[in-house]
């Protein structure tokens, strides 16, 4: 009788002894919605030197006393990717694990890895089996893409047996905003439709854009030049230098020159009064000559060796 009872008591211990490290990890992942909670023992088990599985580990500090705002912001994204991986076929799912190491629960692990900040994500590739990789150090996730789940899933999919089946959830607030804007945009379009279809507005816009662009706007934007010089000057010497204020002046000069030519060629010939026509010829010719003289004077300031001039 005694030996029978002893045998019954030893059955769980025998089963536990036969439980392989891989099976234990599978059970731990299934118990916590796909994310293993790490302590020092489980971390050593997960990152065993001889492993046929890979693992993505989040090192974080979610305790409110730690005041780690990035940790709280990133944790839902990591859990969302881990939950998506739990939907993968079992034959692949059981060859890659997601785990979280909380600082207060695994201080020795943080010290062993010399981690001084959080959150951090390390990916430990398999060292044996068909998915083994020759990598001495774990892959470290780059947070330059932010804390969103999408970039995280994309980067971790490089190290998983199959791509992580993550799909971003529908942003209902954004969708609702777009839907609510449809009647507003429709109503506004009814009022601005005549303006949009007006060819003179498009012509004026085209002329303005052409004047600004030919005056050096993109040149100043690409080079990031200041609006004016430190001494208050708005003309930069040399052909390869230009201030932002100079663009405005040159575009205004080009605009006046273009307008004077248009007045001479389009408006003036249709004047019925000879006196008025003669006056406009003299007027717009003088404006054209005067403004062109100003343009040449600006060119001489930028190019000291230029020998020609008109009025100035």
Short mmCIF file of C-alpha atoms in Angstrom, two decimals, residues 34-35 39 49 51 68 118 139 142 146 149-150 177 184 189 199 244 251 268 270 277:
data_model
loop_
_atom_site.label_atom_id
_atom_site.label_comp_id
_atom_site.label_asym_id
_atom_site.label_seq_id
_atom_site.Cartn_x
_atom_site.Cartn_y
_atom_site.Cartn_z
CA UNK A 34 1.69 34.53 -26.33
CA UNK A 35 4.06 36.59 -24.12
CA UNK A 39 12.73 36.01 -14.54
CA UNK A 49 23.20 28.34 -25.98
CA UNK A 51 18.29 26.19 -28.78
CA UNK A 68 9.13 55.21 -17.91
CA UNK A 118 14.28 50.93 -21.57
CA UNK A 139 19.63 41.64 -33.04
CA UNK A 142 15.92 50.24 -33.95
CA UNK A 146 8.73 55.00 -33.47
CA UNK A 149 3.30 47.96 -33.96
CA UNK A 150 3.49 47.96 -37.77
CA UNK A 177 -13.68 62.03 -39.04
CA UNK A 184 -18.88 69.55 -45.24
CA UNK A 189 -17.32 72.63 -53.05
CA UNK A 199 -9.68 80.17 -66.06
CA UNK A 244 15.05 85.02 -49.16
CA UNK A 251 9.81 88.36 -58.47
CA UNK A 268 -2.85 99.84 -75.51
CA UNK A 270 -7.30 98.68 -78.40
CA UNK A 277 -3.19 105.44 -76.65
#
